[in-house]
Tab-separated table of C-alpha atoms in Angstrom:
chain	number	residue	atom	x	y	z
A	1	MET	CA	48.349	53.659	3.596
A	2	ASN	CA	49.305	54.849	0.206
A	3	LYS	CA	47.908	57.351	-1.587
A	4	GLN	CA	45.732	55.860	-4.163
A	5	TRP	CA	43.835	53.617	-1.876
A	6	GLU	CA	43.243	56.263	0.777
A	7	ILE	CA	41.482	58.100	-2.115
A	8	VAL	CA	39.710	54.713	-3.254
A	9	GLY	CA	38.563	53.979	0.734
A	10	ASN	CA	37.377	57.453	0.764
A	11	GLU	CA	35.446	57.460	-2.370
A	12	GLY	CA	33.908	54.427	-1.282
A	13	PHE	CA	32.536	55.731	1.596
A	14	ARG	CA	30.880	58.923	0.071
A	15	PHE	CA	29.401	56.260	-3.077
A	16	PHE	CA	28.297	54.296	0.381
A	17	GLY	CA	26.753	57.346	2.092
A	18	LYS	CA	25.050	58.639	-1.101
A	19	MET	CA	23.202	55.306	-1.939
A	20	ASN	CA	22.047	54.650	1.696
A	21	ALA	CA	20.809	58.440	2.026
A	22	SER	CA	18.752	58.272	-1.726
A	23	ILE	CA	17.272	54.524	-0.548
A	24	SER	CA	16.510	55.865	3.311
A	25	HIS	CA	14.860	59.091	1.302
A	26	GLU	CA	12.934	56.612	-0.795
A	27	VAL	CA	11.710	54.396	2.068
A	28	LYS	CA	11.061	57.439	4.168
A	29	ASN	CA	8.260	58.482	1.168
A	30	ILE	CA	6.390	55.416	1.170
A	31	LEU	CA	6.062	55.346	5.209
A	32	ALA	CA	4.665	58.794	4.330
A	33	ILE	CA	2.402	57.217	1.684
A	34	ILE	CA	1.650	54.846	4.278
A	35	ASN	CA	0.513	56.735	7.212
A	36	GLU	CA	-1.725	58.737	4.814
A	37	ILE	CA	-3.307	55.827	3.417
A	38	SER	CA	-3.865	54.599	7.286
A	39	GLY	CA	-5.105	58.119	8.262
A	40	LEU	CA	-7.347	57.978	5.572
A	41	LEU	CA	-8.915	54.620	6.652
A	42	GLU	CA	-9.231	56.015	9.992
A	43	ASP	CA	-11.014	59.061	8.513
A	44	LEU	CA	-13.154	56.937	6.746
A	45	THR	CA	-14.444	54.767	9.562
A	46	SER	CA	-14.943	58.085	11.600
A	47	VAL	CA	-17.242	59.405	8.555
A	48	VAL	CA	-19.108	55.708	9.022
A	49	GLU	CA	-19.830	56.375	12.688
A	50	LYS	CA	-21.365	59.289	11.408
A	51	GLY	CA	-23.768	57.346	9.770
A	52	VAL	CA	-22.292	58.092	6.319
A	53	PRO	CA	-21.558	54.377	4.345
A	54	ILE	CA	-18.856	53.885	2.235
A	55	GLU	CA	-18.678	51.463	-0.364
A	56	PRO	CA	-16.528	48.626	0.527
A	57	GLU	CA	-14.941	48.922	-2.917
A	58	ARG	CA	-13.459	52.165	-1.832
A	59	LEU	CA	-12.011	50.194	1.110
A	60	LYS	CA	-10.606	47.500	-1.218
A	61	ALA	CA	-8.763	50.580	-3.313
A	62	LEU	CA	-7.163	51.738	-0.403
A	63	ALA	CA	-5.830	48.073	1.049
A	64	GLY	CA	-4.561	47.685	-2.584
A	65	LYS	CA	-2.745	50.941	-2.398
A	66	ILE	CA	-0.633	49.724	0.788
A	67	GLN	CA	-0.078	46.854	-0.542
A	68	GLN	CA	1.543	48.436	-3.927
A	69	GLN	CA	3.862	50.412	-1.826
A	70	VAL	CA	4.982	47.469	0.418
A	71	ARG	CA	6.089	45.948	-2.820
A	72	ARG	CA	7.765	49.241	-3.867
A	73	ALA	CA	9.403	49.131	-0.736
A	74	ASP	CA	10.773	45.616	-0.583
A	75	GLY	CA	12.093	46.445	-4.279
A	76	ILE	CA	13.758	49.009	-2.680
A	77	VAL	CA	15.097	47.415	0.570
A	78	ARG	CA	15.945	43.801	-1.601
A	79	ASN	CA	18.345	46.456	-3.763
A	80	MET	CA	19.699	47.854	-0.430
A	81	ASN	CA	20.632	44.546	0.591
A	82	THR	CA	22.180	43.496	-2.607
A	83	PHE	CA	24.180	46.747	-2.425
A	84	ALA	CA	25.410	45.827	0.807
A	85	HIS	CA	26.276	42.519	-0.248
A	86	THR	CA	29.047	43.682	-2.943
A	87	VAL	CA	31.596	43.920	-0.477
A	88	ASP	CA	31.602	40.476	1.017
A	89	GLU	CA	33.950	39.731	-2.267
A	90	ALA	CA	36.752	41.316	-3.394
A	91	LYS	CA	37.117	39.534	-6.232
A	92	LYS	CA	34.352	38.145	-8.371
A	93	THR	CA	33.182	36.908	-12.009
A	94	VAL	CA	30.477	39.730	-12.574
A	95	ASP	CA	27.825	39.726	-15.629
A	96	VAL	CA	28.677	43.664	-16.642
A	97	GLY	CA	25.286	43.851	-18.042
A	98	GLU	CA	23.934	43.126	-14.739
A	99	ILE	CA	25.755	45.415	-13.001
A	100	LEU	CA	24.884	48.153	-15.450
A	101	ALA	CA	21.466	47.423	-14.654
A	102	PHE	CA	21.323	47.136	-11.236
A	103	MET	CA	23.476	50.470	-10.696
A	104	ALA	CA	20.494	52.286	-13.147
A	105	THR	CA	18.346	50.902	-10.878
A	106	LEU	CA	20.071	52.273	-7.746
A	107	SER	CA	20.788	55.442	-8.940
A	108	GLY	CA	17.466	55.556	-10.475
A	109	ARG	CA	15.611	58.086	-7.704
A	110	LEU	CA	18.799	60.588	-8.286
A	111	ALA	CA	18.699	60.973	-11.878
A	112	SER	CA	15.067	61.465	-11.921
A	113	MET	CA	15.886	64.567	-9.159
A	114	ARG	CA	17.966	65.796	-12.111
A	115	GLY	CA	15.535	65.413	-14.995
A	116	VAL	CA	17.754	62.287	-16.394
A	117	GLU	CA	16.744	58.815	-17.277
A	118	VAL	CA	19.404	56.040	-17.137
A	119	GLN	CA	18.672	53.267	-19.978
A	120	VAL	CA	21.035	50.035	-20.024
A	121	THR	CA	21.318	48.634	-23.277
A	122	LEU	CA	22.227	45.220	-23.240
A	123	SER	CA	24.486	43.121	-25.675
A	124	GLU	CA	23.399	39.449	-27.114
A	125	HIS	CA	25.876	37.723	-25.096
A	126	PRO	CA	26.707	38.427	-21.491
A	127	VAL	CA	29.848	40.473	-21.272
A	128	THR	CA	31.912	39.159	-17.878
A	129	ILE	CA	34.690	39.906	-15.794
A	130	THR	CA	36.298	38.941	-13.046
A	131	THR	CA	36.808	41.813	-11.070
A	132	ASN	CA	36.345	43.759	-7.712
A	133	PRO	CA	32.309	44.318	-7.935
A	134	PHE	CA	32.122	47.013	-5.333
A	135	LEU	CA	35.000	49.133	-6.731
A	136	LEU	CA	33.529	48.387	-10.537
A	137	GLU	CA	30.157	49.974	-9.120
A	138	ASN	CA	31.560	52.760	-7.343
A	139	ILE	CA	33.770	54.038	-10.646
A	140	ILE	CA	30.233	53.193	-12.703
A	141	TRP	CA	28.574	55.580	-10.536
A	142	LEU	CA	31.192	58.471	-10.297
A	143	SER	CA	31.248	57.972	-14.239
A	144	LEU	CA	27.384	58.112	-14.527
A	145	ASP	CA	27.435	61.059	-11.627
A	146	PHE	CA	29.474	63.220	-14.077
A	147	ALA	CA	27.391	62.082	-17.081
A	148	MET	CA	24.157	62.940	-15.890
A	149	GLY	CA	25.485	66.549	-15.367
A	150	LEU	CA	26.320	66.336	-19.123
A	151	ALA	CA	23.002	64.950	-20.481
A	152	ASN	CA	21.697	66.337	-23.977
A	153	GLU	CA	18.393	67.450	-25.079
A	154	GLU	CA	17.644	63.891	-24.709
A	155	LYS	CA	18.264	63.838	-21.311
A	156	THR	CA	18.767	60.016	-21.280
A	157	VAL	CA	22.158	58.562	-20.549
A	158	ARG	CA	23.019	55.245	-22.230
A	159	LEU	CA	25.269	52.257	-20.566
A	160	ILE	CA	26.240	49.860	-23.301
A	161	PRO	CA	28.365	47.272	-22.303
A	162	GLU	CA	30.645	45.736	-24.663
A	163	ALA	CA	33.307	42.512	-25.273
A	164	ASP	CA	36.737	43.378	-25.978
A	165	GLU	CA	39.776	41.441	-26.359
A	166	GLY	CA	40.935	40.777	-23.170
A	167	GLY	CA	38.411	42.122	-20.927
A	168	ALA	CA	35.391	44.833	-21.371
A	169	ILE	CA	34.412	48.780	-22.280
A	170	ILE	CA	31.600	50.197	-21.010
A	171	ARG	CA	30.314	53.240	-23.029
A	172	PHE	CA	28.083	56.557	-21.685
A	173	THR	CA	26.560	58.138	-23.986
A	174	GLY	CA	24.381	60.438	-24.895
A	175	LEU	CA	26.210	63.546	-23.854
A	176	LYS	CA	26.071	67.192	-24.943
A	177	ALA	CA	28.886	68.575	-26.255
A	178	ILE	CA	31.479	68.795	-23.100
A	179	PRO	CA	32.627	72.350	-22.101
A	180	ALA	CA	36.174	72.601	-21.562
A	181	ASP	CA	35.892	73.529	-17.691
A	182	GLN	CA	34.180	70.427	-17.543
A	183	ALA	CA	36.260	68.298	-19.549
A	184	SER	CA	39.032	69.095	-17.243
A	185	ARG	CA	37.182	67.711	-14.417
A	186	PHE	CA	37.158	64.482	-15.214
A	187	PRO	CA	38.664	62.075	-14.792
A	188	ALA	CA	39.105	63.152	-11.157
A	189	ASP	CA	41.584	61.587	-8.680
A	190	GLY	CA	38.430	59.601	-7.518
A	191	GLU	CA	37.827	58.236	-10.963
A	192	ASN	CA	41.789	57.583	-11.774
A	193	ALA	CA	42.563	55.896	-7.929
A	194	LEU	CA	39.475	53.723	-8.654
A	195	ILE	CA	40.095	52.850	-12.462
A	196	GLN	CA	43.982	51.844	-11.452
A	197	ALA	CA	42.735	49.821	-8.442
A	198	LEU	CA	40.554	47.930	-11.365
A	199	GLY	CA	43.578	47.709	-13.064
A	200	GLY	CA	41.658	49.630	-15.928
A	201	LYS	CA	41.396	52.737	-18.153
A	202	ILE	CA	38.892	55.699	-18.496
A	203	ALA	CA	38.522	58.428	-20.770
A	204	LEU	CA	36.428	61.341	-21.650
A	205	ASP	CA	36.165	61.290	-25.564
A	206	GLN	CA	34.757	64.565	-26.364
A	207	ASP	CA	34.790	63.979	-29.987
A	208	ILE	CA	32.471	61.121	-29.884
A	209	ARG	CA	30.735	63.070	-26.606
A	210	GLU	CA	30.942	59.614	-24.464
A	211	ILE	CA	32.599	58.527	-21.293
A	212	ILE	CA	34.777	55.018	-21.875
A	213	LEU	CA	35.561	52.638	-18.807
A	214	CYS	CA	38.021	49.701	-20.007
A	215	LEU	CA	38.207	46.675	-17.460
A	216	PRO	CA	40.587	43.710	-17.762
A	217	GLU	CA	39.253	40.340	-17.954
A	218	THR	CA	40.706	39.396	-14.667
A	219	HIS	CA	42.830	41.034	-12.564
A	220	GLU	CA	45.002	40.514	-9.732
A	221	GLN	CA	44.795	43.613	-7.241
B	1	MET	CA	-8.861	78.158	3.622
B	2	ARG	CA	-7.313	77.130	0.500
B	3	ILE	CA	-4.318	75.125	-0.159
B	4	LEU	CA	-2.280	73.844	-3.194
B	5	LEU	CA	-0.129	70.600	-2.333
B	6	ILE	CA	3.030	69.777	-4.199
B	7	ASP	CA	4.602	66.455	-4.096
B	8	ASP	CA	6.343	64.385	-6.666
B	9	GLU	CA	4.568	61.390	-4.878
B	10	ALA	CA	1.119	61.711	-6.261
B	11	GLU	CA	-0.106	58.950	-3.594
B	12	LEU	CA	1.031	61.077	-1.170
B	13	VAL	CA	-0.498	64.416	-2.098
B	14	SER	CA	-3.687	63.257	-3.452
B	15	THR	CA	-4.313	61.325	-0.021
B	16	LEU	CA	-3.568	64.224	2.065
B	17	ALA	CA	-5.765	66.317	0.023
B	18	GLU	CA	-8.539	63.657	0.569
B	19	ARG	CA	-7.698	63.991	4.232
B	20	LEU	CA	-8.043	67.987	4.455
B	21	SER	CA	-10.777	67.607	2.517
B	22	ILE	CA	-13.139	65.694	4.942
B	23	ARG	CA	-11.762	68.179	7.462
B	24	GLY	CA	-13.285	71.186	5.420
B	25	ILE	CA	-10.233	72.000	3.865
B	26	ASP	CA	-10.428	72.888	-0.175
B	27	ALA	CA	-7.568	71.664	-1.062
B	28	ASP	CA	-5.697	70.755	-4.655
B	29	TRP	CA	-2.519	69.062	-5.546
B	30	VAL	CA	0.003	68.477	-7.961
B	31	CYS	CA	3.181	66.349	-8.668
B	32	SER	CA	6.045	69.046	-10.002
B	33	GLY	CA	6.596	72.466	-9.783
B	34	LYS	CA	5.750	73.176	-13.407
B	35	ASP	CA	1.852	72.254	-12.745
B	36	ALA	CA	2.046	74.263	-9.274
B	37	LEU	CA	3.360	77.405	-11.636
B	38	LYS	CA	0.717	76.495	-14.291
B	39	LYS	CA	-1.819	75.870	-11.594
B	40	ILE	CA	-1.227	79.358	-9.419
B	41	GLU	CA	-1.975	81.159	-12.932
B	42	GLY	CA	-5.834	80.242	-12.920
B	43	ALA	CA	-6.521	80.002	-9.159
B	44	SER	CA	-5.386	81.985	-6.093
B	45	TYR	CA	-4.118	79.865	-3.007
B	46	ASP	CA	-3.561	80.846	0.769
B	47	ILE	CA	-0.955	78.429	1.593
B	48	ALA	CA	1.303	75.968	-0.678
B	49	VAL	CA	2.480	72.865	1.271
B	50	VAL	CA	5.894	71.842	-0.956
B	51	ASP	CA	8.068	69.413	-0.940
B	52	ILE	CA	11.664	70.311	-0.715
B	53	LYS	CA	13.288	67.742	-2.919
B	54	MET	CA	11.155	67.159	-6.187
B	55	PRO	CA	12.422	66.565	-9.906
B	56	LYS	CA	13.645	69.574	-12.505
B	57	ILE	CA	12.297	72.289	-9.803
B	58	GLY	CA	13.015	72.080	-6.347
B	59	GLY	CA	11.059	73.152	-3.180
B	60	ILE	CA	13.431	76.408	-2.343
B	61	GLN	CA	13.148	77.644	-6.296
B	62	LEU	CA	9.771	76.955	-6.456
B	63	LYS	CA	8.816	78.792	-3.419
B	64	ARG	CA	10.972	81.930	-4.846
B	65	MET	CA	8.998	81.146	-8.288
B	66	MET	CA	5.476	80.907	-7.236
B	67	ALA	CA	6.382	83.649	-4.407
B	68	GLU	CA	6.684	86.203	-7.027
B	69	LYS	CA	3.485	85.638	-8.646
B	70	ASN	CA	2.076	85.537	-5.453
B	71	PRO	CA	3.361	87.287	-3.122
B	72	GLY	CA	0.703	87.090	-0.562
B	73	MET	CA	0.839	83.620	-0.500
B	74	LYS	CA	2.216	81.564	2.644
B	75	PHE	CA	4.768	78.204	2.481
B	76	ILE	CA	4.978	75.321	4.469
B	77	PHE	CA	7.778	72.557	3.456
B	78	MET	CA	7.744	69.371	3.942
B	79	THR	CA	10.763	66.612	3.482
B	80	GLY	CA	11.732	63.135	4.567
B	81	HIS	CA	15.238	64.155	3.413
B	82	GLY	CA	18.476	64.520	6.126
B	83	SER	CA	18.363	65.738	9.430
B	84	GLU	CA	15.752	67.753	10.773
B	85	ALA	CA	17.974	70.382	12.165
B	86	ASP	CA	19.707	70.862	8.599
B	87	PHE	CA	16.211	71.246	6.742
B	88	ARG	CA	14.875	73.579	9.531
B	89	ALA	CA	17.536	75.854	8.721
B	90	GLY	CA	17.376	75.717	5.525
B	91	SER	CA	13.459	76.152	5.288
B	92	GLU	CA	14.402	79.226	7.754
B	93	GLU	CA	16.528	80.559	4.755
B	94	ALA	CA	14.420	80.013	1.837
B	95	GLY	CA	11.710	81.967	3.896
B	96	ALA	CA	9.528	79.246	4.753
B	97	ASP	CA	6.540	80.015	7.031
B	98	TYR	CA	6.693	76.285	8.857
B	99	TYR	CA	8.053	73.313	8.173
B	100	LEU	CA	7.018	69.371	8.202
B	101	VAL	CA	9.357	66.232	8.526
B	102	LYS	CA	7.629	63.167	6.585
B	103	PRO	CA	5.392	61.208	7.874
B	104	VAL	CA	3.588	64.118	7.783
B	105	ASP	CA	1.014	64.316	11.441
B	106	ILE	CA	-1.796	65.682	9.912
B	107	GLU	CA	-3.437	67.682	12.633
B	108	GLU	CA	0.147	69.216	13.412
B	109	LEU	CA	-0.563	70.643	9.159
B	110	MET	CA	-4.006	71.976	10.319
B	111	THR	CA	-2.598	73.393	13.542
B	112	LYS	CA	0.413	75.006	11.567
B	113	MET	CA	-1.984	76.418	8.679
B	114	LYS	CA	-4.040	78.136	10.723
B	115	GLU	CA	-1.479	79.824	12.685
B	116	VAL	CA	0.593	80.717	9.304
B	117	LEU	CA	-2.582	82.455	7.934
B	118	GLU	CA	-3.321	84.527	11.401
B	119	LYS	CA	0.566	85.595	11.529
């Protein structure tokens, strides 16, 4: 295996692990909430047994809260399943806007932990490319991770897909002035190996304070 | 015994607070480190039960900030994150009086709160 693909492989494992850890943390929180609500229902039953009446509305509200958490877990597990199946096809025609929206959702908790919001500004027409979806998600995550660390005072990183002659451009905006020591760290070996595997280009533009990914319309690996 | 519960999952801490109050414990709750620091300005608590992973101010940092303002306060950490061994080591390093892994067992929490105060 050559060096570039070894890096791509290692980055992929790291990315998969990071997302899975975040998802499992969120699911564990949901289980903890359901555990507390069911515990409260048990407590209320003991209270009723001691002769203190409980309003049926109170019980209905608690049942509603459990259903709400089940819906939340269902959404998370659905995203986890979509993410797991990204590796099924090494080449696929994808809507870049949809992938960005998915990545914004998938990394929502990680962004929130850093006090950052991730927004996607969709273009009027879908921007499609034929590429390796997992590698694309990986490079989007690495770029987003770096961008979140440089988010300006608005604390909102915007992902903007644009059609470009012969492919697509993804812009990561909402960055503050980039300190020289940080600028020299991006793109690092991981980003370079991934963008090379995707046949694209990556740049950190310090003048306009953006990360820019250029991706070809079709890439033969 | 007066308890402050701190976790960014509002549903979790509000329900836990209600369960503690059914058991005769005076429990307040907040959803961020910032609100916790505000809360201890106006009231005193014996124990803070703190989620270790929270946005902006994490549990370990919050513990240090709260302990500076209220040196007598005891701390119990809780988390749904990572391995129990890693969490235990991290909690001990941060000077927590006890640690809990989510989902929390309320009877264990009750027992440990009493033990922590008797220490």
